[in-house]
Amino acid sequence: MIEKLNKIREKAKIEITESNDEQSVLKVKSTYLGKESEISEVMKQLKDLSIDEKKIIGKLSNEIKNEISDLIKEKLDVIEAKSSKKVSFDHTLPVDKDTGSLHPVTVVAEEVVSILKKMGFIIVTGPEMENEYYNFEGLNVAKNHPARDMQDTYWLENGKLLRTHTSPCQVRAMEKYGAPLRIVAPGRCFRNEDLDASHENTFFQLEGMVIDKEVSINNLIYVMKNILKDIYNKDVEVRLRPGFFPFVEPGFELDIKCLICDGKGCPTCKGSGWVELCPCGMVHPKVLEYSGIDPNVYSGFAFGIGLTRMAMFKYNIADIRVLNSGNINSLKQTGIE
Ligand code: DAH
């Protein structure tokens, strides 16, 4: 019996050590200290033993029970302490004078997103470390397609890449939700650019996509004009020029009539009267097909707004590098509260 009790003690100790959550510790407790436990069985047999044996076995059983019970209590305390690590943040303390502000890119992103949300678009996101398929093939950019050269890509050792645009969010959303679909996806993108006042290796885009039955270029123009009207508080004239992107057909560059000179020609629009705003187009049937949407039933349009450029335009920021610099004094000059 002594041997049996010692074995129980060792087994219980191991099980307590190996239990790392409250539930499993409580299970060990009921196994070793409950009414049906092996120790209880031993205690029940005490009545058949001699007085001397009773003394020894009874004492040992109680010792082991107490030991197990102490170990269980200790373990439960440790688990509780771990789960209730308190964050010391006192929200009643007075604030520092310099409370900071939203980043210019965040401000324009929120503006565009809130307009699109009113039109029934849902916000989606995608990973910044992206699979080659979503960044290229799913968008009809095959392995050796020259269009890949337009986006100097950071490849990672794990075979993935830093996404070069927000367009992979189109593919992910089509796969996840199917058609019909209205999504907006703001996010950070990366390209291996030589840095200067207008080029950064890290920048922000906002992708939009609509898929439904009988979607046409008119719908695309309508949505773009609505966004611009809300942002600039007046009707803005737009025009489409042909532009090539493998994932749209036809593809366009959408220009807006220069808001500074009203189309007469000025330094901002380099005398042309028009300012390039964003590439867009009708979703290529192959792109729909790759994501399981039947191009004979559905059509769609997509656009990619350069949020970084938009923020620079809105806040008159001449050097793109300011935006990622973390230089609060420069960012403060935007006047964002
Ligand atoms: N992803 C493209 C780029 O970064 C921009 C773009 C072009 C997005 C056309 C679109 C589109 O949604 O329809 O160069």
XYZ file of C-alpha atoms and ligand atoms in Angstrom:
351
model
C 0.000 0.000 0.000
C 2.842 2.361 0.802
C 4.315 1.723 -2.611
C 0.931 2.366 -4.241
C 0.517 5.666 -2.394
C 3.988 6.840 -3.378
C 3.254 6.011 -7.012
C 0.055 8.066 -6.830
C 2.038 10.966 -5.371
C 4.596 10.898 -8.236
C 1.921 10.601 -10.926
C -0.044 13.526 -9.508
C 3.064 15.706 -9.319
C 3.859 15.067 -12.994
C 0.305 15.798 -14.079
C 0.190 19.059 -12.132
C 3.457 20.195 -13.684
C 2.174 19.381 -17.145
C -1.160 21.176 -16.735
C -0.983 24.727 -17.977
C -4.545 25.949 -17.809
C -7.175 26.124 -15.119
C -9.362 23.447 -16.631
C -6.670 20.795 -16.755
C -5.493 21.560 -13.215
C -9.058 21.153 -11.942
C -9.273 17.855 -13.762
C -6.134 16.632 -11.976
C -7.688 17.816 -8.709
C -10.806 15.744 -9.155
C -8.766 12.701 -10.249
C -6.541 12.754 -7.162
C -8.610 14.408 -4.467
C -12.174 13.557 -5.494
C -14.458 10.996 -3.840
C -13.633 8.359 -6.427
C -9.875 8.940 -6.284
C -7.355 6.182 -5.642
C -6.394 7.746 -2.321
C -10.030 7.648 -1.202
C -10.086 3.963 -2.120
C -7.031 3.367 0.082
C -8.668 5.248 2.954
C -11.776 3.070 2.642
C -9.612 -0.020 3.125
C -8.067 1.309 6.368
C -10.758 -0.355 8.476
C -9.445 -3.800 7.509
C -5.888 -3.031 8.675
C -4.175 -3.539 12.013
C -3.894 -0.523 14.334
C -0.208 -0.037 13.535
C -0.796 -0.269 9.804
C -3.754 2.073 10.078
C -1.512 4.676 11.722
C 1.174 4.504 9.054
C -1.065 4.287 5.998
C -3.558 6.834 7.332
C -0.785 9.341 8.045
C 0.853 8.844 4.675
C -2.481 9.177 2.800
C -3.200 12.466 4.535
C 0.303 13.771 3.879
C 0.000 12.981 0.188
C -3.453 14.529 -0.053
C -2.194 17.735 1.565
C 0.858 17.834 -0.658
C -1.201 17.423 -3.837
C -3.709 20.000 -2.663
C -0.926 22.553 -1.980
C 0.669 21.961 -5.369
C -2.684 22.433 -7.093
C -3.311 25.698 -5.271
C 0.136 26.963 -6.199
C -0.375 26.064 -9.855
C -3.775 27.769 -10.009
C -2.231 30.940 -8.549
C 0.472 30.942 -11.212
C -2.098 30.486 -13.998
C -4.265 33.291 -12.649
C -1.339 35.684 -12.314
C -0.366 35.029 -15.914
C -3.865 35.639 -17.294
C -4.515 38.888 -15.453
C -1.353 40.822 -16.204
C -2.648 44.345 -15.759
C -1.700 47.191 -18.100
C -0.869 50.255 -16.087
C -2.572 52.974 -18.065
C -4.269 55.764 -16.206
C -6.701 57.493 -18.541
C -7.549 60.109 -15.930
C -4.070 61.677 -16.014
C -3.883 65.127 -17.704
C -2.741 64.936 -21.355
C 0.502 66.242 -22.647
C 0.178 69.507 -24.600
C 1.371 67.819 -27.781
C -1.342 65.274 -28.466
C -0.261 64.434 -32.020
C -2.614 64.072 -34.969
C -3.631 61.677 -37.704
C -1.109 61.169 -40.477
C -1.952 63.000 -43.744
C -2.278 59.678 -45.582
C -4.679 58.400 -42.913
C -6.785 61.527 -43.297
C -7.220 61.143 -47.073
C -7.715 57.374 -46.781
C -10.506 57.850 -44.250
C -12.090 60.490 -46.442
C -12.226 58.279 -49.540
C -13.250 55.184 -47.568
C -16.151 56.988 -45.883
C -17.460 58.169 -49.267
C -17.280 54.654 -50.704
C -18.886 53.152 -47.612
C -21.917 55.345 -48.250
C -22.117 53.765 -51.693
C -22.210 50.271 -50.206
C -18.531 49.344 -50.500
C -17.064 47.112 -47.794
C -13.520 47.617 -46.481
C -11.131 44.718 -46.992
C -7.438 44.309 -46.274
C -4.681 42.003 -47.409
C -1.227 41.068 -46.127
C 1.758 43.309 -46.882
C 3.865 40.152 -47.242
C 2.005 38.659 -50.190
C 2.094 35.477 -52.279
C 3.348 35.823 -55.837
C 0.000 34.512 -57.128
C -2.106 37.279 -55.595
C 0.326 40.035 -56.555
C 0.794 38.890 -60.153
C -0.701 35.723 -61.693
C -4.181 36.203 -60.220
C -4.119 39.645 -61.832
C -3.220 38.257 -65.251
C 0.481 39.151 -64.944
C 2.158 35.906 -65.999
C 5.654 34.897 -64.837
C 7.572 36.404 -67.729
C 5.201 39.225 -68.577
C 7.088 42.481 -69.206
C 4.527 44.320 -67.024
C 6.367 42.867 -64.021
C 9.267 45.181 -64.810
C 7.043 48.182 -64.086
C 6.978 47.138 -60.439
C 10.484 46.578 -59.087
C 9.677 43.998 -56.455
C 11.214 43.165 -53.082
C 11.414 39.359 -53.008
C 11.742 37.665 -49.650
C 13.783 34.603 -48.735
C 10.606 32.641 -47.985
C 9.494 32.964 -51.630
C 6.920 35.643 -50.840
C 7.171 39.331 -51.732
C 6.269 42.736 -50.345
C 3.114 43.610 -52.247
C 3.792 46.152 -54.971
C 0.208 47.413 -55.083
C -3.156 46.980 -53.338
C -4.585 45.112 -56.358
C -3.978 41.662 -54.738
C -6.863 42.611 -52.412
C -9.132 42.359 -55.486
C -8.192 38.725 -55.998
C -8.509 37.838 -52.327
C -11.935 39.515 -52.113
C -13.230 37.811 -55.282
C -12.122 34.428 -53.940
C -13.659 35.082 -50.529
C -16.946 36.781 -51.414
C -17.596 35.986 -55.094
C -19.960 38.202 -57.093
C -21.614 40.695 -56.770
C -18.913 42.639 -54.964
C -18.043 46.198 -53.911
C -14.783 46.560 -52.026
C -12.363 49.241 -51.000
C -8.871 48.307 -49.819
C -6.503 50.985 -48.529
C -2.982 49.868 -47.680
C 0.787 50.113 -47.705
C 2.779 48.982 -50.752
C 6.463 48.599 -51.502
C 8.712 48.949 -54.553
C 12.441 49.063 -54.924
C 12.580 52.692 -56.064
C 15.523 55.068 -56.136
C 14.476 57.582 -53.519
C 13.937 61.223 -54.418
C 11.366 63.950 -53.729
C 8.647 62.077 -55.591
C 9.690 58.417 -55.151
C 9.553 56.319 -51.993
C 10.016 52.580 -51.510
C 7.000 52.583 -49.183
C 3.758 54.260 -50.212
C -0.003 53.948 -49.886
C -2.701 53.071 -52.386
C -6.438 52.567 -52.213
C -7.989 49.904 -54.380
C -11.631 49.928 -55.392
C -13.561 47.225 -57.205
C -17.167 46.708 -58.255
C -18.489 43.500 -59.806
C -22.090 43.006 -60.774
C -24.308 42.249 -63.745
C -24.127 44.843 -66.551
C -21.469 47.063 -64.955
C -20.129 49.531 -67.497
C -17.591 52.327 -67.887
C -20.415 54.754 -67.088
C -20.635 53.294 -63.588
C -16.899 53.730 -63.171
C -17.087 57.391 -64.170
C -20.106 57.957 -61.922
C -18.341 56.529 -58.856
C -15.145 58.482 -59.525
C -17.050 61.737 -60.011
C -18.927 61.168 -56.759
C -15.730 60.621 -54.812
C -14.218 63.783 -56.273
C -17.365 65.829 -55.671
C -17.334 64.868 -52.000
C -13.642 65.578 -51.601
C -13.566 68.928 -53.377
C -17.159 69.998 -52.628
C -17.953 70.711 -56.272
C -18.498 68.921 -59.582
C -15.182 67.915 -61.083
C -14.767 67.203 -64.773
C -12.926 63.986 -65.609
C -11.537 62.393 -68.742
C -10.248 58.932 -69.559
C -7.074 58.241 -71.535
C -6.055 54.747 -72.573
C -3.638 53.101 -70.121
C -2.236 49.581 -69.994
C -2.577 47.282 -66.990
C -2.833 43.527 -67.585
C -5.736 43.139 -65.167
C -8.097 45.566 -66.898
C -9.439 45.730 -70.456
C -9.915 48.449 -71.500
C -7.564 50.202 -69.058
C -7.472 53.939 -68.460
C -5.725 56.793 -66.781
C -8.364 59.011 -65.235
C -7.526 62.721 -65.270
C -9.369 65.549 -63.554
C -9.705 69.041 -64.930
C -7.136 71.146 -63.097
C -8.771 72.651 -60.017
C -6.216 75.432 -59.788
C -6.742 76.983 -63.244
C -10.057 75.371 -64.187
C -8.500 73.807 -67.260
C -6.876 76.924 -68.663
C -3.333 75.693 -68.063
C -1.031 76.502 -65.141
C 2.225 75.206 -63.578
C 0.336 72.630 -61.466
C -1.119 70.938 -64.556
C 2.016 71.703 -66.544
C -0.062 73.803 -68.913
C -2.262 70.913 -70.048
C -5.384 71.806 -68.069
C -5.605 68.225 -66.742
C -4.090 66.415 -63.756
C -3.584 62.641 -63.663
C -5.519 61.152 -60.762
C -5.749 57.379 -60.943
C -5.459 54.340 -63.161
C -8.581 52.285 -63.612
C -10.426 50.061 -66.059
C -12.924 47.304 -66.711
C -11.848 44.096 -64.952
C -10.240 41.692 -67.438
C -12.448 38.610 -68.038
C -9.466 36.361 -67.230
C -9.087 37.994 -63.804
C -12.735 37.225 -63.050
C -12.345 33.695 -64.338
C -9.182 32.990 -62.287
C -11.140 33.820 -59.131
C -14.104 31.698 -60.073
C -16.457 34.428 -61.354
C -18.178 33.814 -64.688
C -17.252 36.680 -67.072
C -20.265 35.834 -69.239
C -22.562 36.766 -66.377
C -20.602 39.409 -64.471
C -18.483 42.407 -65.368
C -16.740 44.966 -63.200
C -14.454 47.930 -62.866
C -11.482 48.640 -60.639
C -9.347 51.610 -59.742
C -6.182 52.285 -57.773
C -5.882 55.680 -56.121
C -2.392 56.782 -55.084
C -3.152 57.862 -51.512
C 0.349 59.149 -50.931
C 0.108 61.386 -54.001
C -3.350 62.493 -53.006
C -2.133 63.502 -49.536
C 0.814 65.399 -51.033
C -1.569 67.196 -53.355
C -4.040 68.027 -50.624
C -1.491 69.290 -48.104
C 1.035 70.794 -50.512
C 3.799 68.435 -49.432
C 6.645 68.836 -51.888
C 8.852 65.943 -50.722
C 7.361 62.460 -50.417
C 10.075 61.412 -47.956
C 8.552 63.612 -45.252
C 5.582 61.259 -45.026
C 7.524 58.246 -43.758
C 10.175 60.214 -41.918
C 8.403 60.402 -38.562
C 9.513 64.041 -38.551
C 6.739 65.574 -36.513
C 7.759 69.160 -37.198
C 7.436 68.674 -40.959
C 4.170 66.791 -40.626
C 2.786 69.495 -38.331
C 3.066 71.989 -41.163
C 0.158 70.254 -42.887
C -2.071 71.925 -40.285
C -3.950 68.700 -39.487
C -5.439 69.032 -36.003
N -2.215 48.353 -59.315
C -1.834 49.320 -60.315
C -0.455 49.870 -59.977
O -0.135 50.002 -58.844
C -2.819 50.458 -60.399
C -4.150 50.042 -60.955
C -4.397 50.115 -62.301
C -5.151 49.592 -60.109
C -5.597 49.804 -62.840
C -6.394 49.222 -60.648
C -6.606 49.332 -62.024
O -7.386 48.767 -59.901
O -7.833 49.023 -62.513
O 0.275 50.185 -60.856
